[in-house]
Short mmCIF file of C-alpha atoms and ligand atoms in Angstrom, two decimals:
data_model
loop_
_atom_site.label_atom_id
_atom_site.label_comp_id
_atom_site.label_asym_id
_atom_site.label_seq_id
_atom_site.Cartn_x
_atom_site.Cartn_y
_atom_site.Cartn_z
CA MET A 1307 61.78 -3.91 3.81
CA ALA A 1308 64.87 -6.08 4.31
CA GLU A 1309 64.14 -9.41 5.97
CA ILE A 1310 66.76 -11.40 7.87
CA GLN A 1311 66.33 -15.06 8.74
CA THR A 1312 67.71 -16.47 12.02
CA LYS A 1313 67.59 -20.22 12.58
CA LYS A 1314 63.82 -20.06 12.79
CA ILE A 1315 62.71 -16.45 12.91
CA THR A 1316 62.18 -13.90 10.16
CA ILE A 1317 63.19 -10.40 11.27
CA GLU A 1318 61.84 -7.21 9.77
CA LYS A 1319 63.68 -4.32 11.38
CA SER A 1320 62.09 -0.99 12.15
CA GLN A 1321 63.55 1.82 10.00
CA THR A 1322 63.36 4.32 12.87
CA SER A 1323 63.42 4.13 16.67
CA LYS A 1324 61.03 5.82 19.12
CA ILE A 1325 63.57 5.60 21.93
CA ASN A 1326 64.62 9.26 21.87
CA ASP A 1327 61.02 10.33 22.55
CA VAL A 1328 60.86 8.37 25.79
CA ASP A 1329 61.40 9.93 29.22
CA PHE A 1330 62.93 6.93 31.01
CA GLU A 1331 62.89 8.73 34.36
CA ASN A 1332 59.12 9.24 34.33
CA LEU A 1333 57.57 6.05 33.04
CA MET A 1334 53.99 5.12 33.73
CA PHE A 1335 53.66 1.33 33.80
CA GLY A 1336 52.87 -0.26 30.44
CA ARG A 1337 52.27 2.84 28.35
CA VAL A 1338 55.35 2.90 26.10
CA PHE A 1339 56.43 -0.04 23.93
CA THR A 1340 59.76 -0.83 22.27
CA ASP A 1341 60.43 -0.73 18.54
CA HIS A 1342 59.75 -4.41 17.78
CA MET A 1343 57.38 -7.25 18.61
CA PHE A 1344 57.41 -11.02 18.15
CA VAL A 1345 54.53 -12.75 16.36
CA CYS A 1346 53.83 -16.42 15.67
CA ASP A 1347 50.59 -17.92 14.35
CA PHE A 1348 48.85 -21.22 14.98
CA GLU A 1349 47.27 -22.39 11.75
CA ASP A 1350 46.55 -25.77 10.19
CA GLY A 1351 47.26 -27.47 13.50
CA LYS A 1352 50.75 -26.04 14.08
CA TRP A 1353 52.62 -22.96 15.29
CA GLN A 1354 54.34 -21.41 12.29
CA ASN A 1355 55.92 -18.37 10.70
CA PRO A 1356 57.64 -16.88 13.79
CA LYS A 1357 58.51 -13.31 12.99
CA ILE A 1358 59.89 -10.16 14.58
CA MET A 1359 58.51 -6.97 13.09
CA PRO A 1360 58.15 -3.28 13.97
CA TYR A 1361 55.67 -2.73 16.84
CA GLN A 1362 52.40 -1.90 15.12
CA PRO A 1363 48.60 -2.33 15.28
CA LEU A 1364 47.09 -5.69 14.35
CA THR A 1365 44.46 -6.43 11.76
CA ILE A 1366 42.09 -9.00 13.25
CA GLU A 1367 38.55 -9.79 12.19
CA PRO A 1368 35.86 -8.55 14.62
CA SER A 1369 34.53 -12.11 14.81
CA ALA A 1370 37.81 -13.40 16.30
CA ARG A 1371 36.95 -15.52 19.34
CA VAL A 1372 39.17 -13.53 21.68
CA PHE A 1373 36.75 -10.59 21.42
CA HIS A 1374 33.69 -12.69 22.27
CA TYR A 1375 34.85 -15.38 24.67
CA GLY A 1376 38.09 -13.99 26.06
CA GLN A 1377 40.13 -16.98 24.95
CA ALA A 1378 43.44 -15.36 25.88
CA VAL A 1379 46.32 -15.95 28.29
CA PHE A 1380 49.46 -13.97 29.09
CA GLU A 1381 52.67 -13.82 31.10
CA GLY A 1382 54.61 -11.10 32.87
CA MET A 1383 58.42 -11.19 32.86
CA LYS A 1384 61.26 -8.69 33.10
CA ALA A 1385 64.71 -8.21 31.55
CA TYR A 1386 67.46 -6.47 33.52
CA LYS A 1387 70.79 -4.97 32.49
CA ASP A 1388 73.86 -4.85 34.70
CA GLU A 1389 76.48 -2.09 34.68
CA ASN A 1390 78.53 -4.01 32.07
CA GLY A 1391 75.60 -4.11 29.66
CA GLN A 1392 74.86 -7.81 30.19
CA ILE A 1393 71.16 -8.67 29.97
CA PHE A 1394 69.37 -11.14 32.23
CA LEU A 1395 65.95 -12.71 32.57
CA PHE A 1396 64.74 -14.02 35.93
CA ARG A 1397 63.57 -17.65 36.04
CA PRO A 1398 62.09 -17.52 32.49
CA ASP A 1399 61.58 -21.29 32.46
CA GLU A 1400 58.87 -20.76 35.12
CA ASN A 1401 57.00 -18.35 32.84
CA TYR A 1402 57.31 -20.71 29.90
CA LYS A 1403 55.81 -23.56 31.95
CA ARG A 1404 53.06 -21.32 33.32
CA ILE A 1405 51.89 -19.87 30.01
CA ASN A 1406 51.35 -23.39 28.75
CA LYS A 1407 49.57 -24.40 31.95
CA SER A 1408 47.28 -21.39 31.52
CA ALA A 1409 46.88 -22.17 27.80
CA ALA A 1410 45.90 -25.78 28.49
CA ARG A 1411 43.12 -24.63 30.85
CA LEU A 1412 41.74 -22.36 28.14
CA ALA A 1413 42.01 -25.05 25.42
CA ILE A 1414 44.82 -23.13 23.66
CA PRO A 1415 47.54 -25.25 22.00
CA GLU A 1416 50.91 -25.48 23.72
CA PHE A 1417 53.54 -23.04 22.45
CA PRO A 1418 56.93 -24.60 21.54
CA GLU A 1419 59.79 -23.90 23.96
CA SER A 1420 62.32 -23.15 21.21
CA TYR A 1421 60.10 -20.45 19.66
CA PHE A 1422 59.40 -18.95 23.10
CA PHE A 1423 63.07 -18.57 23.99
CA GLU A 1424 64.48 -17.79 20.56
CA GLY A 1425 61.69 -15.28 19.91
CA MET A 1426 62.20 -13.53 23.24
CA GLU A 1427 66.00 -13.52 23.14
CA THR A 1428 66.14 -12.23 19.56
CA LEU A 1429 63.62 -9.51 20.40
CA LEU A 1430 65.58 -8.45 23.50
CA LYS A 1431 68.83 -8.27 21.56
CA LEU A 1432 67.19 -6.11 18.92
CA ASP A 1433 65.64 -3.77 21.50
CA ARG A 1434 68.54 -3.94 23.97
CA GLU A 1435 68.93 -0.12 24.17
CA TRP A 1436 65.49 -0.02 25.80
CA ILE A 1437 66.79 -1.95 28.83
CA LYS A 1438 68.36 0.59 31.15
CA PRO A 1439 70.95 -0.45 33.76
CA GLY A 1440 70.46 0.34 37.43
CA VAL A 1441 68.43 -1.23 40.21
CA GLY A 1442 64.80 -0.17 39.76
CA ASN A 1443 64.99 -0.18 35.95
CA SER A 1444 63.72 -3.09 33.88
CA LEU A 1445 62.06 -3.99 30.63
CA TYR A 1446 58.66 -5.55 31.27
CA ILE A 1447 57.98 -8.39 28.82
CA ARG A 1448 54.44 -9.39 27.97
CA PRO A 1449 54.07 -12.68 26.09
CA PHE A 1450 50.42 -13.45 25.28
CA VAL A 1451 48.19 -15.64 23.14
CA ILE A 1452 44.84 -14.72 21.60
CA ALA A 1453 42.28 -16.74 19.66
CA THR A 1454 42.17 -15.17 16.21
CA GLU A 1455 39.90 -17.53 14.31
CA PRO A 1456 36.99 -15.53 12.83
CA ALA A 1457 34.08 -17.58 14.17
CA ILE A 1458 31.67 -16.88 17.00
CA SER A 1459 30.45 -20.34 17.90
CA ALA A 1460 31.33 -20.88 21.56
CA SER A 1461 34.10 -23.44 21.14
CA PRO A 1462 37.90 -23.33 21.09
CA ALA A 1463 39.42 -21.55 18.11
CA GLU A 1464 41.46 -23.27 15.43
CA ALA A 1465 43.71 -20.25 14.90
CA TYR A 1466 45.76 -18.29 17.46
CA ARG A 1467 48.40 -15.62 17.60
CA PHE A 1468 51.27 -15.71 20.11
CA MET A 1469 53.00 -12.38 20.61
CA ILE A 1470 55.64 -10.71 22.77
CA ILE A 1471 55.64 -6.98 23.37
CA CYS A 1472 57.99 -5.11 25.72
CA SER A 1473 57.68 -1.95 27.78
CA PRO A 1474 60.37 -0.15 29.83
CA ALA A 1475 59.31 -0.13 33.48
CA LYS A 1476 60.10 1.32 36.86
CA ALA A 1477 57.89 0.71 39.92
CA TYR A 1478 54.33 -0.57 39.41
CA TYR A 1479 53.14 1.00 42.68
CA ASN A 1480 54.88 4.23 43.60
CA ALA A 1481 53.91 4.06 47.26
CA PRO A 1482 52.67 1.47 49.79
CA VAL A 1483 49.12 0.35 48.94
CA ARG A 1484 45.96 0.44 51.04
CA VAL A 1485 43.92 -2.73 50.55
CA LEU A 1486 40.46 -4.00 51.28
CA PHE A 1487 39.78 -7.64 52.23
CA ALA A 1488 37.06 -8.99 49.89
CA GLU A 1489 33.73 -9.68 51.59
CA LYS A 1490 31.31 -9.93 48.68
CA PHE A 1491 33.02 -10.27 45.29
CA SER A 1492 35.31 -13.17 44.36
CA ARG A 1493 38.21 -13.46 41.97
CA SER A 1494 38.13 -17.20 41.46
CA ALA A 1495 36.49 -20.40 42.60
CA ASP A 1496 37.35 -24.07 43.08
CA GLY A 1497 37.77 -25.78 39.73
CA GLY A 1498 37.94 -22.43 37.95
CA VAL A 1499 40.75 -20.55 36.23
CA GLY A 1500 42.21 -18.58 39.16
CA PHE A 1501 45.58 -20.34 38.87
CA ALA A 1502 45.90 -19.35 35.21
CA LYS A 1503 47.01 -16.01 33.80
CA ALA A 1504 43.77 -15.80 31.87
CA ALA A 1505 42.94 -12.31 30.60
CA GLY A 1506 39.41 -12.48 32.03
CA ASN A 1507 40.70 -13.02 35.58
CA TYR A 1508 42.03 -9.48 35.49
CA ALA A 1509 39.03 -7.84 33.77
CA ALA A 1510 36.72 -9.38 36.39
CA GLN A 1511 38.60 -7.50 39.13
CA PHE A 1512 38.27 -4.08 37.57
CA TYR A 1513 34.73 -3.33 38.79
CA PRO A 1514 35.17 -4.40 42.46
CA THR A 1515 38.58 -2.70 42.48
CA SER A 1516 37.04 0.53 41.21
CA LEU A 1517 34.55 0.39 44.12
CA ALA A 1518 37.46 -0.15 46.53
CA GLN A 1519 39.31 2.79 44.98
CA LYS A 1520 36.34 5.06 45.62
CA LYS A 1521 36.70 4.15 49.30
CA GLY A 1522 40.43 5.01 49.20
CA PHE A 1523 41.89 1.49 48.77
CA GLN A 1524 44.01 0.75 45.69
CA GLN A 1525 43.75 -3.03 45.74
CA ILE A 1526 41.60 -5.89 47.00
CA ILE A 1527 42.97 -8.89 48.81
CA TRP A 1528 40.77 -11.67 47.52
CA THR A 1529 39.34 -14.20 49.93
CA ASP A 1530 38.09 -17.72 49.22
CA ALA A 1531 34.85 -17.58 47.23
CA SER A 1532 32.86 -19.94 49.44
CA THR A 1533 33.36 -18.41 52.90
CA HIS A 1534 35.38 -15.17 52.42
CA GLU A 1535 37.24 -16.22 55.58
CA TYR A 1536 40.67 -16.98 54.10
CA LEU A 1537 43.04 -14.52 52.42
CA GLU A 1538 44.30 -15.66 49.03
CA GLU A 1539 46.00 -13.15 46.69
CA ALA A 1540 45.84 -9.56 45.57
CA GLY A 1541 45.17 -10.03 41.87
CA THR A 1542 48.32 -8.23 40.73
CA MET A 1543 50.45 -9.93 43.40
CA ASN A 1544 50.58 -12.82 45.87
CA ILE A 1545 50.41 -11.75 49.46
CA PHE A 1546 52.57 -12.30 52.57
CA PHE A 1547 51.83 -11.53 56.22
CA ARG A 1548 54.49 -11.10 58.89
CA VAL A 1549 53.23 -12.01 62.34
CA GLY A 1550 55.99 -11.57 64.93
CA ASP A 1551 59.08 -12.71 63.03
CA LYS A 1552 57.25 -15.36 61.03
CA LEU A 1553 55.97 -15.04 57.46
CA ILE A 1554 52.70 -16.61 56.37
CA THR A 1555 51.38 -16.99 52.83
CA ALA A 1556 48.53 -18.95 51.29
CA PRO A 1557 49.30 -22.26 49.59
CA ASN A 1558 48.93 -22.62 45.83
CA ASN A 1559 45.69 -24.15 44.67
CA ASP A 1560 43.43 -23.85 41.64
CA ARG A 1561 42.27 -20.41 42.79
CA ILE A 1562 45.68 -18.77 43.28
CA LEU A 1563 48.35 -17.79 40.75
CA ASP A 1564 51.57 -19.76 41.17
CA GLY A 1565 53.70 -16.61 41.37
CA VAL A 1566 57.38 -16.70 40.43
CA THR A 1567 58.18 -13.85 42.84
CA ARG A 1568 56.13 -15.63 45.52
CA LYS A 1569 58.14 -18.84 45.24
CA SER A 1570 61.39 -16.84 45.13
CA VAL A 1571 60.45 -15.04 48.37
CA ILE A 1572 59.69 -18.37 50.05
CA GLN A 1573 63.14 -19.64 48.99
CA LEU A 1574 64.89 -16.41 50.05
CA ALA A 1575 63.17 -16.62 53.44
CA GLU A 1576 64.60 -20.10 53.88
CA ASP A 1577 68.06 -18.86 52.81
CA LEU A 1578 67.86 -15.98 55.30
CA GLY A 1579 66.64 -18.21 58.14
CA ILE A 1580 63.21 -16.55 58.25
CA GLU A 1581 60.43 -18.96 59.12
CA CYS A 1582 57.75 -19.03 56.41
CA GLU A 1583 54.52 -20.96 56.85
CA VAL A 1584 52.66 -21.83 53.66
CA ARG A 1585 49.13 -22.46 54.88
CA ARG A 1586 45.64 -21.00 54.89
CA VAL A 1587 45.59 -17.52 56.45
CA SER A 1588 42.33 -16.45 58.01
CA VAL A 1589 40.95 -12.93 58.08
CA LYS A 1590 40.18 -13.54 61.76
CA GLU A 1591 43.79 -14.30 62.72
CA ILE A 1592 45.17 -11.31 60.79
CA LYS A 1593 42.67 -8.95 62.42
CA ALA A 1594 43.47 -10.44 65.84
CA ALA A 1595 47.22 -10.04 65.16
CA ALA A 1596 46.66 -6.42 64.09
CA LYS A 1597 44.74 -5.78 67.33
CA ASN A 1598 47.33 -7.37 69.61
CA GLY A 1599 50.27 -5.72 67.84
CA SER A 1600 51.89 -8.89 66.46
CA LEU A 1601 51.03 -8.12 62.81
CA LYS A 1602 54.19 -6.37 61.69
CA GLU A 1603 53.92 -6.30 57.89
CA ILE A 1604 51.80 -7.18 54.90
CA PHE A 1605 53.38 -7.11 51.46
CA GLY A 1606 52.61 -8.27 47.95
CA ALA A 1607 55.00 -10.09 45.61
CA GLY A 1608 54.71 -10.09 41.83
CA THR A 1609 56.75 -9.53 38.67
CA ALA A 1610 55.40 -6.07 37.92
CA ALA A 1611 54.98 -5.05 41.57
CA VAL A 1612 58.24 -6.74 42.76
CA ILE A 1613 57.61 -6.34 46.53
CA SER A 1614 54.96 -3.80 47.50
CA GLN A 1615 54.19 -2.90 51.07
CA VAL A 1616 50.63 -2.66 52.32
CA SER A 1617 50.12 0.39 54.52
CA ALA A 1618 46.55 -0.32 55.69
CA PHE A 1619 43.71 -2.80 55.32
CA GLU A 1620 39.97 -2.65 55.75
CA HIS A 1621 37.50 -5.39 56.66
CA ALA A 1622 33.89 -5.18 57.83
CA GLY A 1623 34.11 -1.44 58.29
CA GLU A 1624 37.27 -1.59 60.44
CA VAL A 1625 40.44 0.06 59.11
CA PHE A 1626 43.83 -1.09 60.38
CA GLU A 1627 46.87 1.11 59.76
CA MET A 1628 50.07 -0.93 59.53
CA PRO A 1629 53.01 0.10 61.74
CA GLU A 1630 56.20 1.41 60.10
CA ILE A 1631 58.85 -1.19 60.88
CA GLU A 1632 62.57 -0.53 60.62
CA ASN A 1633 64.55 -3.29 58.88
CA ASN A 1634 61.32 -4.63 57.47
CA TYR A 1635 61.16 -7.92 55.56
CA ALA A 1636 59.57 -6.24 52.52
CA SER A 1637 62.67 -4.07 51.92
CA LEU A 1638 64.98 -6.99 52.64
CA PHE A 1639 63.30 -9.26 50.08
CA LYS A 1640 63.00 -6.46 47.52
CA LYS A 1641 66.71 -5.68 47.77
CA SER A 1642 67.73 -9.37 47.72
CA LEU A 1643 65.61 -10.04 44.64
CA MET A 1644 66.70 -6.95 42.75
CA HIS A 1645 70.35 -7.61 43.49
CA ILE A 1646 70.08 -11.11 42.09
CA GLN A 1647 68.14 -9.82 39.06
CA HIS A 1648 70.73 -7.10 38.32
CA ASN A 1649 73.75 -9.39 38.75
CA LEU A 1650 74.84 -7.62 41.92
CA SER A 1651 74.82 -10.65 44.18
CA GLU A 1652 75.42 -14.36 44.13
CA ASP A 1653 72.79 -16.36 42.24
CA LYS A 1654 72.95 -19.52 44.29
CA HIS A 1655 69.76 -21.04 42.87
CA GLY A 1656 70.60 -20.37 39.20
CA TRP A 1657 67.67 -17.96 38.70
CA ARG A 1658 69.48 -15.57 36.33
CA HIS A 1659 69.31 -16.39 32.64
CA GLU A 1660 71.82 -14.42 30.60
CA ILE A 1661 70.91 -13.28 27.10
CA LYS A 1662 74.05 -13.88 25.08
C1 COI B 161 52.75 -9.19 36.48
O1 COI B 161 53.16 -8.92 37.60
O2 COI B 161 53.53 -9.47 35.57
C2 COI B 161 51.33 -9.20 36.17
O3 COI B 161 50.94 -9.88 35.27
C3 COI B 161 50.41 -8.28 36.89
C4 COI B 161 49.80 -7.32 35.92
C5 COI B 161 48.49 -6.92 36.39
C6 COI B 161 50.68 -6.14 35.64
#
């Protein structure tokens, strides 16, 4: 197969494309992947041999540490195309910083910035047909790192693989979500890995979330592990509460993911003159606000989920249905974000990153 060399990256192009088999109007999140993937290995103490190749299965020894100890971190990003065919990323520098923050916590070596950006941009240019224009369309990008060293002693690996795979995406949640406030299980604890995009943080939510789903709630809003009195995040998204005209969201700490959409919403709120308090949010105050009618909205913010409205919440056996609010903040932030992402409005904070 013909190999091309960019400044740093070897490219092996796929001979055929799967794109004509894809129904872009009916995508389920994360099921279909583009024609190529980016791969770079850490061996002999350095990241080397960055390569783009056809999307394909991996051959990894069963003793690789990722399978035994979950030494793995990831990121979630999106690429957008405007009506002129220009491609944009949204605040990718934040994802680059965060994957290395997550990596450091899991004793994974830092990934070089030039490989991260050149790998991603080259991959996106190669698979550009997979990015469809139009608000609501995007290409979800999943950079991740796994420990590949074949050794099962419980210590950090000496070999890793960094990869980027991409999947065309529409909405993550197709409708407002019903959530349960956590009373027993916890997602993260002080001094733990809650702030990191560690693979295991997500796996650990699957069982409690499946119990919630049996009760008719799609997601859990996690509370602090020690008292279960303060609302923290939803696992796939950070969470915002609108009480009266004011927004409230939990502060970042070592239990909560430092969400890029979260910090963008906080900035947009400031731009729009909406008061946003970043402070601990108690279950008690949210239930009291729901009872006295001042709780107007709850919504989640995340890369995959964008902005997702919460239609009801449950706590201690009480179910609260959220009111339907006209001109709600959730729709306002969703539209503002998407318009910036799709090059339809002014980008006053320099969040768009064009792929040239
Ligand atoms: C993202 O929003 O990018 C995430 O990583 C959440 C994931 C569970 C889809």
